[in-house]
PDB file of N, CA and C in Angstrom:
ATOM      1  N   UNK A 994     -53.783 -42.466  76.970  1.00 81.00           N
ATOM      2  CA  UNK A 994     -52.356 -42.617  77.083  1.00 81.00           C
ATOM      3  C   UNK A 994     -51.984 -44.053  77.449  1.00 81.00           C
ATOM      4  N   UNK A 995     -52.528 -44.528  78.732  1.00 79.00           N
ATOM      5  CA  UNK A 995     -52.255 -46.025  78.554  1.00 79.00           C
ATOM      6  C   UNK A 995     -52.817 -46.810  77.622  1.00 79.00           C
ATOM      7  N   UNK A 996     -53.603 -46.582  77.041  1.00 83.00           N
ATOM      8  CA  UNK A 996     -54.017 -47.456  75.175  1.00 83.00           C
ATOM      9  C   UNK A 996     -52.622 -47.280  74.870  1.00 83.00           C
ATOM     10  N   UNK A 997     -52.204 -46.406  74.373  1.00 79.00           N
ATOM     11  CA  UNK A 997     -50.780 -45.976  73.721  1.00 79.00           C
ATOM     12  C   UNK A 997     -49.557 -46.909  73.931  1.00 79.00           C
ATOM     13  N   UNK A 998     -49.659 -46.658  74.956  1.00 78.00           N
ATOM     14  CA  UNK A 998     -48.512 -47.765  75.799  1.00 78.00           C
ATOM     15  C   UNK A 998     -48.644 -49.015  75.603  1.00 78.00           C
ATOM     16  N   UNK A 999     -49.744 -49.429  76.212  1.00 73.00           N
ATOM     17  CA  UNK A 999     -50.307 -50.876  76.352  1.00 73.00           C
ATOM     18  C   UNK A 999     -49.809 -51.254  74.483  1.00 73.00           C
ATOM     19  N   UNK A1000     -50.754 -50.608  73.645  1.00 72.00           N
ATOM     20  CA  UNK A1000     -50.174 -51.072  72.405  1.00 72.00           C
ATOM     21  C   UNK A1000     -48.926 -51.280  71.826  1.00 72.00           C
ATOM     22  N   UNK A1001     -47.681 -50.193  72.231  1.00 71.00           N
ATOM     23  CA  UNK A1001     -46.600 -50.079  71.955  1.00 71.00           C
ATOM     24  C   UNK A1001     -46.127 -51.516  72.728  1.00 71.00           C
ATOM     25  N   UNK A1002     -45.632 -51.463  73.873  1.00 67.00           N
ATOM     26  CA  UNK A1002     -45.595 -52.858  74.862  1.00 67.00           C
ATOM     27  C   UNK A1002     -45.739 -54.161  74.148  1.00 67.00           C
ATOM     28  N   UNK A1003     -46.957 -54.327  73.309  1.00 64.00           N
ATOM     29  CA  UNK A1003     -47.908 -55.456  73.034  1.00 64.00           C
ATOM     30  C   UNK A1003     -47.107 -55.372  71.572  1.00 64.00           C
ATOM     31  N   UNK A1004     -47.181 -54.813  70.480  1.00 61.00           N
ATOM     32  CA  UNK A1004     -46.077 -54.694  69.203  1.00 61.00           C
ATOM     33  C   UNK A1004     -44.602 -55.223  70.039  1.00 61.00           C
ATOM     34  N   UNK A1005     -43.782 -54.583  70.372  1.00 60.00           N
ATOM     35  CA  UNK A1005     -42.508 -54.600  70.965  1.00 60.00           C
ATOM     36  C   UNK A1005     -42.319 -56.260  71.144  1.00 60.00           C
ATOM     37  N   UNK A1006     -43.310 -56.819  72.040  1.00 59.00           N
ATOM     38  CA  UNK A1006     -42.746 -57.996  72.582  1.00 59.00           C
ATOM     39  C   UNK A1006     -43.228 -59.153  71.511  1.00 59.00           C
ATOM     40  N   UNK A1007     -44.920 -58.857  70.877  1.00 57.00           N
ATOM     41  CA  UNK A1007     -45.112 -59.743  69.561  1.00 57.00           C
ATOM     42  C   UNK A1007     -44.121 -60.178  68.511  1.00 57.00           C
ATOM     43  N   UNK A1008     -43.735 -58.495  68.085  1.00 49.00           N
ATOM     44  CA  UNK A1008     -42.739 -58.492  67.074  1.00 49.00           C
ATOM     45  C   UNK A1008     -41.794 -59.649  66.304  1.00 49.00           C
ATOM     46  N   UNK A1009     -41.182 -59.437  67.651  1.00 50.00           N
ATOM     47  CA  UNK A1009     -39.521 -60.561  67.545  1.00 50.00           C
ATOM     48  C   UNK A1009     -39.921 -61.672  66.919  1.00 50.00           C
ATOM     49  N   UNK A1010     -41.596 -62.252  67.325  1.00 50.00           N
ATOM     50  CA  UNK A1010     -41.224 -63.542  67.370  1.00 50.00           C
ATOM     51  C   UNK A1010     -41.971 -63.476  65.959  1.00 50.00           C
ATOM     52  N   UNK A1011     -41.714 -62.734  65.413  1.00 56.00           N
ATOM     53  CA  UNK A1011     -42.037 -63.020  63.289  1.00 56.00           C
ATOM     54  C   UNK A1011     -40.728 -63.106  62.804  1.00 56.00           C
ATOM     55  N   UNK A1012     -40.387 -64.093  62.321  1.00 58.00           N
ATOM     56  CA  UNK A1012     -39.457 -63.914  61.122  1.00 58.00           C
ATOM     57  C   UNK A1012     -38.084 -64.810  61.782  1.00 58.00           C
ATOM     58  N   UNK A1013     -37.977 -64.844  63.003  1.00 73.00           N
ATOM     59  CA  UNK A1013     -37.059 -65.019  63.054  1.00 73.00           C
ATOM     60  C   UNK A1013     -36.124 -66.637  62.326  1.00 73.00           C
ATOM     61  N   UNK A1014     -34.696 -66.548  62.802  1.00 78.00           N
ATOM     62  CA  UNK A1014     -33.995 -67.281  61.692  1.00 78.00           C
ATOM     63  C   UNK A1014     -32.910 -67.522  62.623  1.00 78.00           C
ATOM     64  N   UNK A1015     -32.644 -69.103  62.389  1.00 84.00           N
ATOM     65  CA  UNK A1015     -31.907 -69.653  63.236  1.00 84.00           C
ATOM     66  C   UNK A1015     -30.675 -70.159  61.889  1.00 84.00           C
ATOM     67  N   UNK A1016     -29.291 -70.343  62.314  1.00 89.00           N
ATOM     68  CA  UNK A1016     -27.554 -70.624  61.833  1.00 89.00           C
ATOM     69  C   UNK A1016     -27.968 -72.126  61.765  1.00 89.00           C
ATOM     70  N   UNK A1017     -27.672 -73.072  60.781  1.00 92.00           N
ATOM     71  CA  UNK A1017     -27.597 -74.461  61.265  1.00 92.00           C
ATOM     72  C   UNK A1017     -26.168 -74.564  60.723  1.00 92.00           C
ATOM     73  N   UNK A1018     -25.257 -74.988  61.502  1.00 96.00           N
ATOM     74  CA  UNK A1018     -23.816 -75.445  61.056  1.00 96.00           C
ATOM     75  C   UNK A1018     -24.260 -76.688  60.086  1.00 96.00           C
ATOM     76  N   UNK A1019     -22.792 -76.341  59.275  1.00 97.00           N
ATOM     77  CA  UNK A1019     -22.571 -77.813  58.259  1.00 97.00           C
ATOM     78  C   UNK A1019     -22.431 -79.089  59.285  1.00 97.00           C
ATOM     79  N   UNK A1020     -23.228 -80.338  58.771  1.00 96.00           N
ATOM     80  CA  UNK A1020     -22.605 -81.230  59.325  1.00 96.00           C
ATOM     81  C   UNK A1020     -22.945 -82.397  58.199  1.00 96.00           C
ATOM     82  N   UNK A1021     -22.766 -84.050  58.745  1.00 97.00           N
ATOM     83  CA  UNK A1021     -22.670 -85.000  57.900  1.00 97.00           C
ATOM     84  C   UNK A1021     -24.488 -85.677  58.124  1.00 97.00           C
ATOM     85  N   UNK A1022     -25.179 -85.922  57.500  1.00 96.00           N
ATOM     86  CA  UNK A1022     -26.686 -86.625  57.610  1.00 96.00           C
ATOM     87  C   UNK A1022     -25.355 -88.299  58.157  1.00 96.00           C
ATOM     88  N   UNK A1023     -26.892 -88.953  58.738  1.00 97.00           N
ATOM     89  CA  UNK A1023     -26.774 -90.365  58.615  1.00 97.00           C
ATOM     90  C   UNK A1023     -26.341 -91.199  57.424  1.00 97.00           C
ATOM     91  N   UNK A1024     -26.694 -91.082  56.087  1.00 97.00           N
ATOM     92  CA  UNK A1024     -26.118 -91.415  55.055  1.00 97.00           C
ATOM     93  C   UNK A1024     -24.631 -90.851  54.825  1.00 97.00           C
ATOM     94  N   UNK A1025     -24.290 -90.038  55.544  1.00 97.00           N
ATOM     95  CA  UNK A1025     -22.681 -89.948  54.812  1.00 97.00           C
ATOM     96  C   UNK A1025     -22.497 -88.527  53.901  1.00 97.00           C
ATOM     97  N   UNK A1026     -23.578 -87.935  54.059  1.00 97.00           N
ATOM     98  CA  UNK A1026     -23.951 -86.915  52.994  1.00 97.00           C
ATOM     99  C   UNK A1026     -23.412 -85.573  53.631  1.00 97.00           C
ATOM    100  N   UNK A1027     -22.699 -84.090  53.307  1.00 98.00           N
ATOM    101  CA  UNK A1027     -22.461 -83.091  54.123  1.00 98.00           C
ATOM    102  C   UNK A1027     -23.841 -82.426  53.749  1.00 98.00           C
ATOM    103  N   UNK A1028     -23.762 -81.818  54.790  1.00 96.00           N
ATOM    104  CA  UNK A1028     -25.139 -80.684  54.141  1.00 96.00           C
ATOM    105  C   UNK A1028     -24.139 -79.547  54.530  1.00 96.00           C
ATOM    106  N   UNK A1029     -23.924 -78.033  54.061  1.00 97.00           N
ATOM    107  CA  UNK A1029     -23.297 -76.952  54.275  1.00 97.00           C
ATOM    108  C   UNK A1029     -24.557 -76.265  55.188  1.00 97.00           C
ATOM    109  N   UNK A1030     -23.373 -75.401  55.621  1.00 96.00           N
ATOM    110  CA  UNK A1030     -24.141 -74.349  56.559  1.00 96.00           C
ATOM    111  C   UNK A1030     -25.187 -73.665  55.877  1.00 96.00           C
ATOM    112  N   UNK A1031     -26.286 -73.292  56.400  1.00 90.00           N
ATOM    113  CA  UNK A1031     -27.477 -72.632  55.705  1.00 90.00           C
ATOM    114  C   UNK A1031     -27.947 -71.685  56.806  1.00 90.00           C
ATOM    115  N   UNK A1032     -29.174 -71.016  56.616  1.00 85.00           N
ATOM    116  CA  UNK A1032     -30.114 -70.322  57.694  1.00 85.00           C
ATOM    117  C   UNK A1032     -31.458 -70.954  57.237  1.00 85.00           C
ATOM    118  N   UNK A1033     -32.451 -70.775  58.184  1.00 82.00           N
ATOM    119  CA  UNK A1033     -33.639 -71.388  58.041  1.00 82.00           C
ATOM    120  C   UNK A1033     -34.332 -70.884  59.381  1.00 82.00           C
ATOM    121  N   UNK A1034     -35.720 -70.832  58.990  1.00 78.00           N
ATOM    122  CA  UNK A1034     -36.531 -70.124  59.883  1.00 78.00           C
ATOM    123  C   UNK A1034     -36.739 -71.258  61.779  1.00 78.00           C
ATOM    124  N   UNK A1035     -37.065 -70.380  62.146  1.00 80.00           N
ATOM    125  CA  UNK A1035     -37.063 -71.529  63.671  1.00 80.00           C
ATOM    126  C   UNK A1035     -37.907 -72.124  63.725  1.00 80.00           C
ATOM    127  N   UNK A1036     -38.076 -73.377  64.419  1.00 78.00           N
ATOM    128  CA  UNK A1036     -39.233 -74.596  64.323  1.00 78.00           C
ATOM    129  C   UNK A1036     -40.272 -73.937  64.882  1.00 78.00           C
ATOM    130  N   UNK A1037     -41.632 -74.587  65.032  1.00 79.00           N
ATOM    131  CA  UNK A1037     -42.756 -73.703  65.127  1.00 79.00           C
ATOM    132  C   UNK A1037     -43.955 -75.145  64.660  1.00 79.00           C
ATOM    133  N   UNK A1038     -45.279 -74.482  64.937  1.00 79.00           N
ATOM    134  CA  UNK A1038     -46.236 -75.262  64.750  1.00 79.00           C
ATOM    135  C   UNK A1038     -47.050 -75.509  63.370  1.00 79.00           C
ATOM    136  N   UNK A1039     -46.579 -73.880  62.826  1.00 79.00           N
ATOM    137  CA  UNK A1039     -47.025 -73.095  61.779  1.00 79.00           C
ATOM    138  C   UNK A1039     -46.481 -73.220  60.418  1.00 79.00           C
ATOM    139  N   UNK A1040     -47.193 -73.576  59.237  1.00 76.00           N
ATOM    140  CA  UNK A1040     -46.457 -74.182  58.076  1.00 76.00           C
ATOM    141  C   UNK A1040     -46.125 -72.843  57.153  1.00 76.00           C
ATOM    142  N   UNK A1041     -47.344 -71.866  57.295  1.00 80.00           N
ATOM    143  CA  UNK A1041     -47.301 -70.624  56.898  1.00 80.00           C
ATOM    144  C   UNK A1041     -45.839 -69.674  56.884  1.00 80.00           C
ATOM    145  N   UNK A1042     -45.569 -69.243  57.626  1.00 79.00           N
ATOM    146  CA  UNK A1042     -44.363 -68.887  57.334  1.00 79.00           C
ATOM    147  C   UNK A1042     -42.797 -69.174  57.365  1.00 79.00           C
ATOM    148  N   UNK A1043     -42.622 -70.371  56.889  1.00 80.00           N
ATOM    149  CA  UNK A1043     -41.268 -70.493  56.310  1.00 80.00           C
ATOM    150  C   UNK A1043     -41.196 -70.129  55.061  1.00 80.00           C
ATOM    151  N   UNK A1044     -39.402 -70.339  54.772  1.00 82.00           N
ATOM    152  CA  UNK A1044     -39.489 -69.643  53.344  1.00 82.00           C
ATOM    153  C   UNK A1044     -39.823 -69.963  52.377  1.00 82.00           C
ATOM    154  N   UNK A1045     -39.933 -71.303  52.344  1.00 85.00           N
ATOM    155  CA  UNK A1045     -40.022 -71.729  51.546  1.00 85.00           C
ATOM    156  C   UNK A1045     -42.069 -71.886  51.314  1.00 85.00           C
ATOM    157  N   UNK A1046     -42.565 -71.083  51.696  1.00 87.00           N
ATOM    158  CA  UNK A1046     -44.549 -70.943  51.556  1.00 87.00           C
ATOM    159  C   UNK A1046     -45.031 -70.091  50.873  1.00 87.00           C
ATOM    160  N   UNK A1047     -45.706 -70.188  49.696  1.00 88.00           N
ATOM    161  CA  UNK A1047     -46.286 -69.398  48.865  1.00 88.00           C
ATOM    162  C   UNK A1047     -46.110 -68.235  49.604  1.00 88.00           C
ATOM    163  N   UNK A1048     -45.682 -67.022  49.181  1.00 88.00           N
ATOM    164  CA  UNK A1048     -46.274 -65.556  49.519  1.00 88.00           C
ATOM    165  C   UNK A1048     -44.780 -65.047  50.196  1.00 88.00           C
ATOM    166  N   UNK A1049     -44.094 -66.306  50.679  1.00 88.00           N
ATOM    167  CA  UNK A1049     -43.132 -65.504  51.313  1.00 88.00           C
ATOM    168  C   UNK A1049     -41.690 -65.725  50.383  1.00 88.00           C
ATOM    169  N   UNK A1050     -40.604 -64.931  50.366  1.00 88.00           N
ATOM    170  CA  UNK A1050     -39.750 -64.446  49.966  1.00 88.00           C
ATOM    171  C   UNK A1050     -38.621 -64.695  50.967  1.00 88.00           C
ATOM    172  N   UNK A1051     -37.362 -65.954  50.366  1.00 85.00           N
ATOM    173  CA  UNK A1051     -35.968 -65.890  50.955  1.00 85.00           C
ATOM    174  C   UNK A1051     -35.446 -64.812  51.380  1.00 85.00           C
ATOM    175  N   UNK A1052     -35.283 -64.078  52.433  1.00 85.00           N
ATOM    176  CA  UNK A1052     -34.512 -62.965  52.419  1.00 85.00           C
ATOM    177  C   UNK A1052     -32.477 -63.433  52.271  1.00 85.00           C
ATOM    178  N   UNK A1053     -32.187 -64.420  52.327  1.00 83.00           N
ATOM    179  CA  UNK A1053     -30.924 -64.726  51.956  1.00 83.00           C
ATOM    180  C   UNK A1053     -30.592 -64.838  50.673  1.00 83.00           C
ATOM    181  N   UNK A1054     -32.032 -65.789  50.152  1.00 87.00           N
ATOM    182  CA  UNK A1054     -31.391 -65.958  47.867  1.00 87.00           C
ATOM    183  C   UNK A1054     -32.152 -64.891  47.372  1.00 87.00           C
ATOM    184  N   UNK A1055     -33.652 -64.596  48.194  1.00 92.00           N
ATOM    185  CA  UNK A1055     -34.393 -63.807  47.234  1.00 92.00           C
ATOM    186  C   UNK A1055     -35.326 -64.936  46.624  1.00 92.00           C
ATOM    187  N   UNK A1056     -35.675 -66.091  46.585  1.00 92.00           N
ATOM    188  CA  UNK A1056     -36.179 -67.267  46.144  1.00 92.00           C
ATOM    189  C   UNK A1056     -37.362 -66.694  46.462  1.00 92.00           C
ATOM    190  N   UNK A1057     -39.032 -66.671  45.538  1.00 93.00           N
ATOM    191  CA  UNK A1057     -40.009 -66.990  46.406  1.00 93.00           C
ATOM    192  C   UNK A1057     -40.238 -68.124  46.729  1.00 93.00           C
ATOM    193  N   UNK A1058     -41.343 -68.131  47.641  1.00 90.00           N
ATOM    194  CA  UNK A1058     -41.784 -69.752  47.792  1.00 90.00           C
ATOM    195  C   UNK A1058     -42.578 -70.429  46.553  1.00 90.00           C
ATOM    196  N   UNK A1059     -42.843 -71.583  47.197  1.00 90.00           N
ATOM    197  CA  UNK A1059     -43.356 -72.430  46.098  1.00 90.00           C
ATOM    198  C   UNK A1059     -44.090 -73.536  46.741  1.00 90.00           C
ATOM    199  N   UNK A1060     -44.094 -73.596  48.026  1.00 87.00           N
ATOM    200  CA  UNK A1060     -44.920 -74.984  48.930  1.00 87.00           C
ATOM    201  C   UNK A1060     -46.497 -74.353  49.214  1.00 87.00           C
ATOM    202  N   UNK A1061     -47.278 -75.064  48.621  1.00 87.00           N
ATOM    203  CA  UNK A1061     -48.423 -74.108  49.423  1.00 87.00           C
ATOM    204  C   UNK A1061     -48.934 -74.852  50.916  1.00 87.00           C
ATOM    205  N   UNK A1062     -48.975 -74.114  51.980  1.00 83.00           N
ATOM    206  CA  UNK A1062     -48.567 -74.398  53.068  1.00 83.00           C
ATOM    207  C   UNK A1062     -49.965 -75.276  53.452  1.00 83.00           C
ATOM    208  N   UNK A1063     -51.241 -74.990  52.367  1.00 83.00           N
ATOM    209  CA  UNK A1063     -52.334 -75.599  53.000  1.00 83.00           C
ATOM    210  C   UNK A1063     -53.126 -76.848  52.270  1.00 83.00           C
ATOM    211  N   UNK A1064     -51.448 -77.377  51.688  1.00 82.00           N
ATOM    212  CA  UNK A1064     -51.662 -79.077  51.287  1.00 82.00           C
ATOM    213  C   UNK A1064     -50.770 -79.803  51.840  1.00 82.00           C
ATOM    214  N   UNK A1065     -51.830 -81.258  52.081  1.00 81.00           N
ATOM    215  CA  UNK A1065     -51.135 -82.200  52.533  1.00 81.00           C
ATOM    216  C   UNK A1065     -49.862 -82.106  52.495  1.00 81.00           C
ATOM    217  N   UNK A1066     -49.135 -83.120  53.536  1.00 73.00           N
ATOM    218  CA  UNK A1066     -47.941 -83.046  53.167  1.00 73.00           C
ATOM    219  C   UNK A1066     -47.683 -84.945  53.383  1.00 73.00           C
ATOM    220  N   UNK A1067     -46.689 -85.516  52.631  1.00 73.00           N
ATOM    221  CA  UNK A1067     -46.220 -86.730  53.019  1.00 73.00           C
ATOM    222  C   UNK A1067     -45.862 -87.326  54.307  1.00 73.00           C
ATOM    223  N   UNK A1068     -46.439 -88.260  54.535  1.00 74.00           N
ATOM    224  CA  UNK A1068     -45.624 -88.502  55.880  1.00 74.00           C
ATOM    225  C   UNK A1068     -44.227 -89.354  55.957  1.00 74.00           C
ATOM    226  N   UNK A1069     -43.691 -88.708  56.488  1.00 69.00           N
ATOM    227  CA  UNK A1069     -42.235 -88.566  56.722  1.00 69.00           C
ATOM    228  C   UNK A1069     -42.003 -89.954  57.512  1.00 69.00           C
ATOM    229  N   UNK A1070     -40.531 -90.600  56.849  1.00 69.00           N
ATOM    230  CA  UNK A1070     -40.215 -92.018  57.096  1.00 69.00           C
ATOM    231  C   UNK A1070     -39.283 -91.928  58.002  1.00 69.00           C
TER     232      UNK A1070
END
């Protein structure tokens, strides 16, 4: 019975922290540019699941991905 628990407990509190998805308001970039309001997954260490990573699926457009999460990436200016 406490296996039971202990597991339920251990799911419950893991859970949340898959998937989740953070509001970014519209605003203006440094260039002058608007970007519109969007959703996008929350920052993290992990390249694997955003939406934009092979295997996973936009739940807002429905887009799959297309980045494969386990190549290089450019370094950023």
């Amino acid at each position: 019975m406490k296996r039971i628990i202990v597991a339920v407990l251990l799911v419950a509190f893991t859970f949340p922290a898959f998937g989740r998805s953070a509001s970014v308001r519209g605003h203006v970039t440094k260039k002058g540019v608007y970007v519109q309001p969007h959703n996008r997954t929350t920052p993290d260490k992990s390249k694997a699941n955003n939406y934009s990573s092979k295997g996973n699926v936009n739940p807002y457009t429905g887009k799959p991905g297309s980045v494969d999460p386990a190549a290089p990436r450019a370094p950023r200016r």
